[in-house]
GROMACS .gro file of C-alpha atoms in nm:
model
  360
    1UNK     CA    1   1.620   1.138  -1.424
    2UNK     CA    2   1.758   0.785  -1.449
    3UNK     CA    3   1.964   0.643  -1.733
    4UNK     CA    4   1.916   0.282  -1.845
    5UNK     CA    5   2.156   0.129  -1.590
    6UNK     CA    6   2.019   0.340  -1.305
    7UNK     CA    7   1.666   0.231  -1.395
    8UNK     CA    8   1.779  -0.132  -1.376
    9UNK     CA    9   1.924  -0.081  -1.027
   10UNK     CA   10   1.612   0.108  -0.913
   11UNK     CA   11   1.380  -0.161  -1.057
   12UNK     CA   12   1.552  -0.438  -0.861
   13UNK     CA   13   1.529  -0.242  -0.537
   14UNK     CA   14   1.164  -0.144  -0.589
   15UNK     CA   15   1.063  -0.503  -0.667
   16UNK     CA   16   1.223  -0.620  -0.342
   17UNK     CA   17   1.065  -0.328  -0.158
   18UNK     CA   18   0.711  -0.421  -0.257
   19UNK     CA   19   0.779  -0.789  -0.195
   20UNK     CA   20   0.891  -0.715   0.163
   21UNK     CA   21   0.612  -0.461   0.209
   22UNK     CA   22   0.347  -0.715   0.110
   23UNK     CA   23   0.506  -0.974   0.341
   24UNK     CA   24   0.512  -0.738   0.638
   25UNK     CA   25   0.160  -0.614   0.564
   26UNK     CA   26   0.025  -0.967   0.538
   27UNK     CA   27   0.183  -1.069   0.868
   28UNK     CA   28   0.055  -0.753   1.037
   29UNK     CA   29  -0.301  -0.808   0.912
   30UNK     CA   30  -0.294  -1.173   1.018
   31UNK     CA   31  -0.159  -1.119   1.371
   32UNK     CA   32  -0.375  -0.809   1.427
   33UNK     CA   33  -0.693  -0.966   1.295
   34UNK     CA   34  -0.676  -1.292   1.491
   35UNK     CA   35  -0.718  -1.130   1.838
   36UNK     CA   36  -0.998  -0.912   1.699
   37UNK     CA   37  -1.192  -1.215   1.581
   38UNK     CA   38  -1.222  -1.334   1.941
   39UNK     CA   39  -1.417  -1.012   2.014
   40UNK     CA   40  -1.673  -1.082   1.743
   41UNK     CA   41  -2.014  -1.134   1.898
   42UNK     CA   42  -1.944  -0.919   2.202
   43UNK     CA   43  -2.203  -0.647   2.196
   44UNK     CA   44  -2.245  -0.522   1.841
   45UNK     CA   45  -1.886  -0.596   1.734
   46UNK     CA   46  -1.895  -0.798   1.413
   47UNK     CA   47  -1.661  -0.937   1.148
   48UNK     CA   48  -1.680  -0.616   0.945
   49UNK     CA   49  -1.571  -0.416   1.250
   50UNK     CA   50  -1.275  -0.648   1.302
   51UNK     CA   51  -1.157  -0.603   0.943
   52UNK     CA   52  -1.212  -0.226   0.958
   53UNK     CA   53  -1.006  -0.200   1.276
   54UNK     CA   54  -0.712  -0.367   1.100
   55UNK     CA   55  -0.758  -0.150   0.792
   56UNK     CA   56  -0.758   0.170   0.999
   57UNK     CA   57  -0.427   0.071   1.164
   58UNK     CA   58  -0.253  -0.026   0.840
   59UNK     CA   59  -0.125   0.320   0.723
   60UNK     CA   60   0.034   0.388   1.062
   61UNK     CA   61   0.199   0.044   1.059
   62UNK     CA   62   0.344   0.103   0.711
   63UNK     CA   63   0.469   0.447   0.819
   64UNK     CA   64   0.647   0.300   1.122
   65UNK     CA   65   0.793   0.003   0.934
   66UNK     CA   66   0.889   0.191   0.617
   67UNK     CA   67   1.254   0.268   0.715
   68UNK     CA   68   1.319  -0.096   0.807
   69UNK     CA   69   1.152  -0.223   0.490
   70UNK     CA   70   1.384   0.012   0.298
   71UNK     CA   71   1.683  -0.137   0.482
   72UNK     CA   72   1.588  -0.494   0.393
   73UNK     CA   73   1.499  -0.408   0.034
   74UNK     CA   74   1.842  -0.243  -0.014
   75UNK     CA   75   2.020  -0.550   0.122
   76UNK     CA   76   1.807  -0.791  -0.080
   77UNK     CA   77   1.785  -0.587  -0.402
   78UNK     CA   78   2.153  -0.495  -0.423
   79UNK     CA   79   2.252  -0.829  -0.268
   80UNK     CA   80   2.095  -1.021  -0.557
   81UNK     CA   81   2.286  -0.802  -0.801
   82UNK     CA   82   2.604  -0.872  -0.604
   83UNK     CA   83   2.547  -1.249  -0.594
   84UNK     CA   84   2.527  -1.260  -0.974
   85UNK     CA   85   2.834  -1.031  -1.007
   86UNK     CA   86   2.619  -0.763  -1.173
   87UNK     CA   87   2.709  -0.517  -0.899
   88UNK     CA   88   3.078  -0.582  -0.975
   89UNK     CA   89   3.021  -0.498  -1.342
   90UNK     CA   90   2.832  -0.182  -1.240
   91UNK     CA   91   3.129  -0.077  -1.026
   92UNK     CA   92   3.372  -0.149  -1.310
   93UNK     CA   93   3.154   0.065  -1.538
   94UNK     CA   94   3.248   0.363  -1.322
   95UNK     CA   95   2.971   0.367  -1.061
   96UNK     CA   96   3.118   0.452  -0.722
   97UNK     CA   97   2.959   0.365  -0.389
   98UNK     CA   98   2.841   0.725  -0.356
   99UNK     CA   99   2.681   0.723  -0.700
  100UNK     CA  100   2.498   0.398  -0.628
  101UNK     CA  101   2.386   0.541  -0.293
  102UNK     CA  102   2.247   0.848  -0.471
  103UNK     CA  103   2.055   0.620  -0.711
  104UNK     CA  104   1.901   0.434  -0.418
  105UNK     CA  105   1.809   0.760  -0.241
  106UNK     CA  106   1.653   0.900  -0.562
  107UNK     CA  107   1.455   0.576  -0.592
  108UNK     CA  108   1.302   0.611  -0.247
  109UNK     CA  109   1.242   0.989  -0.235
  110UNK     CA  110   0.896   0.969  -0.405
  111UNK     CA  111   0.797   0.688  -0.166
  112UNK     CA  112   0.918   0.888   0.136
  113UNK     CA  113   0.705   1.185   0.025
  114UNK     CA  114   0.405   0.955  -0.032
  115UNK     CA  115   0.440   0.782   0.307
  116UNK     CA  116   0.476   1.113   0.493
  117UNK     CA  117   0.174   1.257   0.310
  118UNK     CA  118  -0.035   0.952   0.405
  119UNK     CA  119   0.074   0.985   0.768
  120UNK     CA  120  -0.005   1.357   0.766
  121UNK     CA  121  -0.343   1.360   0.590
  122UNK     CA  122  -0.491   1.009   0.596
  123UNK     CA  123  -0.362   0.815   0.898
  124UNK     CA  124  -0.491   1.067   1.161
  125UNK     CA  125  -0.844   1.046   1.019
  126UNK     CA  126  -0.831   0.667   1.015
  127UNK     CA  127  -0.712   0.657   1.375
  128UNK     CA  128  -1.007   0.873   1.475
  129UNK     CA  129  -1.239   0.640   1.288
  130UNK     CA  130  -1.089   0.346   1.476
  131UNK     CA  131  -1.134   0.523   1.812
  132UNK     CA  132  -1.493   0.609   1.723
  133UNK     CA  133  -1.562   0.251   1.614
  134UNK     CA  134  -1.424   0.114   1.942
  135UNK     CA  135  -1.625   0.365   2.144
  136UNK     CA  136  -1.949   0.292   1.958
  137UNK     CA  137  -1.911  -0.084   2.005
  138UNK     CA  138  -1.811  -0.069   2.371
  139UNK     CA  139  -2.046   0.201   2.506
  140UNK     CA  140  -2.417   0.161   2.475
  141UNK     CA  141  -2.489   0.520   2.584
  142UNK     CA  142  -2.336   0.670   2.272
  143UNK     CA  143  -2.612   0.797   2.048
  144UNK     CA  144  -2.418   1.050   1.839
  145UNK     CA  145  -2.264   0.921   1.519
  146UNK     CA  146  -1.889   0.981   1.482
  147UNK     CA  147  -1.860   1.116   1.838
  148UNK     CA  148  -1.620   1.023   2.114
  149UNK     CA  149  -1.671   1.053   2.491
  150UNK     CA  150  -1.429   1.282   2.674
  151UNK     CA  151  -1.400   1.314   3.051
  152UNK     CA  152  -1.208   1.606   3.199
  153UNK     CA  153  -1.168   1.828   3.503
  154UNK     CA  154  -1.138   2.206   3.486
  155UNK     CA  155  -1.112   2.391   3.814
  156UNK     CA  156  -1.403   2.282   4.032
  157UNK     CA  157  -1.591   2.136   3.734
  158UNK     CA  158  -1.608   1.776   3.614
  159UNK     CA  159  -1.704   1.758   3.249
  160UNK     CA  160  -1.838   1.480   3.030
  161UNK     CA  161  -1.886   1.559   2.663
  162UNK     CA  162  -1.951   1.391   2.332
  163UNK     CA  163  -1.708   1.539   2.079
  164UNK     CA  164  -1.712   1.492   1.702
  165UNK     CA  165  -1.350   1.517   1.575
  166UNK     CA  166  -1.456   1.536   1.210
  167UNK     CA  167  -1.656   1.858   1.262
  168UNK     CA  168  -1.466   1.969   1.577
  169UNK     CA  169  -1.798   2.025   1.756
  170UNK     CA  170  -1.933   1.922   2.096
  171UNK     CA  171  -2.256   1.728   2.044
  172UNK     CA  172  -2.356   1.719   2.410
  173UNK     CA  173  -2.210   1.823   2.743
  174UNK     CA  174  -2.275   1.764   3.109
  175UNK     CA  175  -2.098   1.967   3.379
  176UNK     CA  176  -2.089   1.880   3.750
  177UNK     CA  177  -1.979   2.184   3.950
  178UNK     CA  178  -1.853   2.139   4.306
  179UNK     CA  179  -1.806   2.396   4.579
  180UNK     CA  180  -1.444   2.309   4.645
  181UNK     CA  181  -1.373   2.620   4.847
  182UNK     CA  182  -1.623   2.535   5.118
  183UNK     CA  183  -1.784   2.198   5.165
  184UNK     CA  184  -1.669   2.023   4.848
  185UNK     CA  185  -2.030   1.933   4.776
  186UNK     CA  186  -2.209   1.920   4.445
  187UNK     CA  187  -2.338   2.265   4.361
  188UNK     CA  188  -2.504   2.226   4.021
  189UNK     CA  189  -2.541   2.010   3.711
  190UNK     CA  190  -2.550   2.180   3.372
  191UNK     CA  191  -2.652   1.996   3.057
  192UNK     CA  192  -2.689   2.098   2.692
  193UNK     CA  193  -2.712   1.935   2.349
  194UNK     CA  194  -2.660   2.253   2.146
  195UNK     CA  195  -2.306   2.390   2.184
  196UNK     CA  196  -2.117   2.640   1.969
  197UNK     CA  197  -1.760   2.761   2.007
  198UNK     CA  198  -1.749   3.140   2.005
  199UNK     CA  199  -1.395   3.270   2.062
  200UNK     CA  200  -1.139   3.332   2.334
  201UNK     CA  201  -1.206   2.986   2.483
  202UNK     CA  202  -1.574   3.053   2.533
  203UNK     CA  203  -1.855   2.816   2.443
  204UNK     CA  204  -2.219   2.912   2.395
  205UNK     CA  205  -2.459   2.654   2.540
  206UNK     CA  206  -2.822   2.672   2.422
  207UNK     CA  207  -3.136   2.512   2.563
  208UNK     CA  208  -2.954   2.456   2.888
  209UNK     CA  209  -3.090   2.246   3.174
  210UNK     CA  210  -2.953   2.339   3.518
  211UNK     CA  211  -3.016   2.153   3.841
  212UNK     CA  212  -2.931   2.328   4.170
  213UNK     CA  213  -3.008   2.295   4.539
  214UNK     CA  214  -2.805   1.983   4.620
  215UNK     CA  215  -2.706   2.137   4.952
  216UNK     CA  216  -3.071   2.188   5.048
  217UNK     CA  217  -3.371   1.966   5.091
  218UNK     CA  218  -3.525   2.060   4.756
  219UNK     CA  219  -3.376   2.048   4.408
  220UNK     CA  220  -3.435   2.339   4.173
  221UNK     CA  221  -3.454   2.277   3.799
  222UNK     CA  222  -3.402   2.563   3.556
  223UNK     CA  223  -3.430   2.596   3.179
  224UNK     CA  224  -3.204   2.863   3.030
  225UNK     CA  225  -3.210   2.970   2.664
  226UNK     CA  226  -2.834   3.033   2.645
  227UNK     CA  227  -2.536   3.012   2.874
  228UNK     CA  228  -2.175   3.124   2.816
  229UNK     CA  229  -1.925   2.868   2.943
  230UNK     CA  230  -1.565   2.981   2.993
  231UNK     CA  231  -1.312   2.701   2.956
  232UNK     CA  232  -0.953   2.638   2.852
  233UNK     CA  233  -1.086   2.390   2.596
  234UNK     CA  234  -1.070   2.482   2.230
  235UNK     CA  235  -1.174   2.268   1.930
  236UNK     CA  236  -0.805   2.188   1.870
  237UNK     CA  237  -0.750   2.076   2.231
  238UNK     CA  238  -1.057   1.855   2.217
  239UNK     CA  239  -0.943   1.709   1.886
  240UNK     CA  240  -0.612   1.615   2.044
  241UNK     CA  241  -0.789   1.477   2.351
  242UNK     CA  242  -1.003   1.256   2.126
  243UNK     CA  243  -0.691   1.076   1.997
  244UNK     CA  244  -0.601   0.760   2.182
  245UNK     CA  245  -0.236   0.829   2.090
  246UNK     CA  246  -0.085   1.172   2.034
  247UNK     CA  247   0.170   1.033   1.789
  248UNK     CA  248  -0.125   0.975   1.558
  249UNK     CA  249  -0.175   1.350   1.520
  250UNK     CA  250  -0.067   1.529   1.204
  251UNK     CA  251   0.235   1.755   1.233
  252UNK     CA  252   0.010   2.058   1.180
  253UNK     CA  253  -0.222   1.975   1.469
  254UNK     CA  254   0.070   1.864   1.684
  255UNK     CA  255   0.248   2.197   1.632
  256UNK     CA  256  -0.069   2.393   1.713
  257UNK     CA  257  -0.117   2.185   2.026
  258UNK     CA  258   0.242   2.255   2.134
  259UNK     CA  259   0.176   2.628   2.098
  260UNK     CA  260  -0.141   2.589   2.305
  261UNK     CA  261   0.042   2.403   2.582
  262UNK     CA  262   0.315   2.665   2.596
  263UNK     CA  263   0.063   2.950   2.597
  264UNK     CA  264  -0.106   2.794   2.902
  265UNK     CA  265   0.226   2.726   3.079
  266UNK     CA  266   0.196   2.348   3.042
  267UNK     CA  267   0.476   2.108   2.960
  268UNK     CA  268   0.504   2.026   2.589
  269UNK     CA  269   0.818   1.808   2.601
  270UNK     CA  270   0.645   1.482   2.506
  271UNK     CA  271   0.461   1.651   2.220
  272UNK     CA  272   0.783   1.816   2.101
  273UNK     CA  273   0.955   1.478   2.105
  274UNK     CA  274   0.679   1.333   1.887
  275UNK     CA  275   0.699   1.634   1.653
  276UNK     CA  276   1.078   1.611   1.620
  277UNK     CA  277   1.056   1.239   1.542
  278UNK     CA  278   0.817   1.314   1.259
  279UNK     CA  279   1.035   1.603   1.140
  280UNK     CA  280   1.348   1.387   1.114
  281UNK     CA  281   1.165   1.086   0.969
  282UNK     CA  282   1.343   1.116   0.628
  283UNK     CA  283   1.679   1.102   0.809
  284UNK     CA  284   1.580   0.762   0.953
  285UNK     CA  285   1.516   0.633   0.602
  286UNK     CA  286   1.850   0.765   0.470
  287UNK     CA  287   2.031   0.596   0.760
  288UNK     CA  288   1.868   0.265   0.673
  289UNK     CA  289   1.984   0.307   0.313
  290UNK     CA  290   2.337   0.378   0.437
  291UNK     CA  291   2.336   0.072   0.663
  292UNK     CA  292   2.191  -0.148   0.390
  293UNK     CA  293   2.468  -0.054   0.149
  294UNK     CA  294   2.732  -0.089   0.419
  295UNK     CA  295   2.651  -0.460   0.449
  296UNK     CA  296   2.713  -0.510   0.076
  297UNK     CA  297   3.019  -0.308  -0.011
  298UNK     CA  298   3.248  -0.462   0.247
  299UNK     CA  299   3.267  -0.780   0.042
  300UNK     CA  300   2.980  -0.791  -0.205
  301UNK     CA  301   3.107  -1.079  -0.419
  302UNK     CA  302   3.103  -1.329  -0.138
  303UNK     CA  303   2.908  -1.378   0.180
  304UNK     CA  304   2.573  -1.530   0.257
  305UNK     CA  305   2.283  -1.301   0.164
  306UNK     CA  306   2.064  -1.458   0.430
  307UNK     CA  307   2.319  -1.373   0.698
  308UNK     CA  308   2.334  -1.014   0.572
  309UNK     CA  309   1.955  -0.993   0.586
  310UNK     CA  310   1.956  -1.123   0.942
  311UNK     CA  311   2.227  -0.876   1.042
  312UNK     CA  312   2.040  -0.594   0.872
  313UNK     CA  313   1.718  -0.688   1.047
  314UNK     CA  314   1.901  -0.699   1.381
  315UNK     CA  315   2.064  -0.361   1.321
  316UNK     CA  316   1.728  -0.212   1.225
  317UNK     CA  317   1.582  -0.350   1.549
  318UNK     CA  318   1.870  -0.190   1.743
  319UNK     CA  319   1.799   0.146   1.578
  320UNK     CA  320   1.430   0.113   1.663
  321UNK     CA  321   1.508   0.033   2.027
  322UNK     CA  322   1.756   0.320   2.046
  323UNK     CA  323   1.486   0.558   1.926
  324UNK     CA  324   1.239   0.421   2.179
  325UNK     CA  325   1.479   0.429   2.475
  326UNK     CA  326   1.730   0.714   2.436
  327UNK     CA  327   1.493   1.004   2.367
  328UNK     CA  328   1.243   0.933   2.651
  329UNK     CA  329   1.533   0.862   2.888
  330UNK     CA  330   1.704   1.193   2.814
  331UNK     CA  331   1.370   1.366   2.846
  332UNK     CA  332   1.354   1.256   3.209
  333UNK     CA  333   1.682   1.442   3.272
  334UNK     CA  334   1.558   1.765   3.114
  335UNK     CA  335   1.746   1.727   2.784
  336UNK     CA  336   1.575   1.897   2.491
  337UNK     CA  337   1.371   1.648   2.283
  338UNK     CA  338   1.557   1.728   1.962
  339UNK     CA  339   1.883   1.595   2.110
  340UNK     CA  340   1.712   1.269   2.203
  341UNK     CA  341   1.608   1.234   1.840
  342UNK     CA  342   1.943   1.336   1.688
  343UNK     CA  343   2.168   1.120   1.908
  344UNK     CA  344   2.053   0.780   1.767
  345UNK     CA  345   2.059   0.927   1.416
  346UNK     CA  346   2.417   1.052   1.464
  347UNK     CA  347   2.544   0.730   1.623
  348UNK     CA  348   2.406   0.503   1.352
  349UNK     CA  349   2.519   0.741   1.077
  350UNK     CA  350   2.877   0.723   1.206
  351UNK     CA  351   2.852   0.345   1.234
  352UNK     CA  352   2.723   0.320   0.877
  353UNK     CA  353   3.002   0.542   0.743
  354UNK     CA  354   3.256   0.331   0.935
  355UNK     CA  355   3.124   0.012   0.775
  356UNK     CA  356   3.140   0.171   0.431
  357UNK     CA  357   3.498   0.293   0.471
  358UNK     CA  358   3.662   0.030   0.688
  359UNK     CA  359   3.815  -0.157   0.392
  360UNK     CA  360   4.003   0.157   0.298
   0.00000   0.00000   0.00000
């Protein structure tokens, strides 16, 4: 719980937080919407689709920008208190740097939980809706609502399917099977619009149409009531495949997909890197709080607030670039993904502590 003075500090920071959040959100919507408007009129893409595309991307944008908005709101919120000497009075009243830092952290903890919950339960669904919207507007052959086209190769089979991520069901499937061991010629085409996942990576195809005889002078068409199709695909794998970006997956689905990759002896390093980044997301926010306070407590009575904001923005950009460069780079040299995530966190934590303590 907060006492009266702590509530006053928290209120100033929260006001600045929502001010910066609205500014960033407005700029994002503007610069994302303008290119979309040029696509209006192409096919069936309309103004509503353009606005929906921006809306679907908004939660992910807020999730990615949240740590840097926290950084700027700390600098601006506490900086305004410092410029009016209120922060000096708060320090004289017995509030140490650590105590003020704890107040700021307590202020943002509910927002961190909220943002992570949105990214876990809402943002993945909205990204799928965006992918489906793009597919529906760009492909005239799509006739299944809420379905996405997926192309894949499994053994000597080339597969095209319409997959509905919301129900995790295949709406239709077409399989081209080649005789790769001999002539590499088309052997058969199998098609079905009634598919059910059974178990053990087996799908039951009903009302199946099969065309054979491509290596002869006469094609043979068959109608089969049911057909068991063995494949490495599972509903989870297809759900992941339907995402345009794997970092849009929830942590639950991402973890399950990692287990699937490892069980099939496939590399899961990129997915583990994405998972670890999500896992240590709160640490990124706490580092931004530390850096934000470090800019104020060196000399909080004097100094240009605008300069501090610019420096804070630059430092936040450096942290973002470090996250984007160091982890993938180390991954190329076989370093475990978790170290690529922890190294930028550790470096900037030490730098923030140094800035906080250098006057002592």
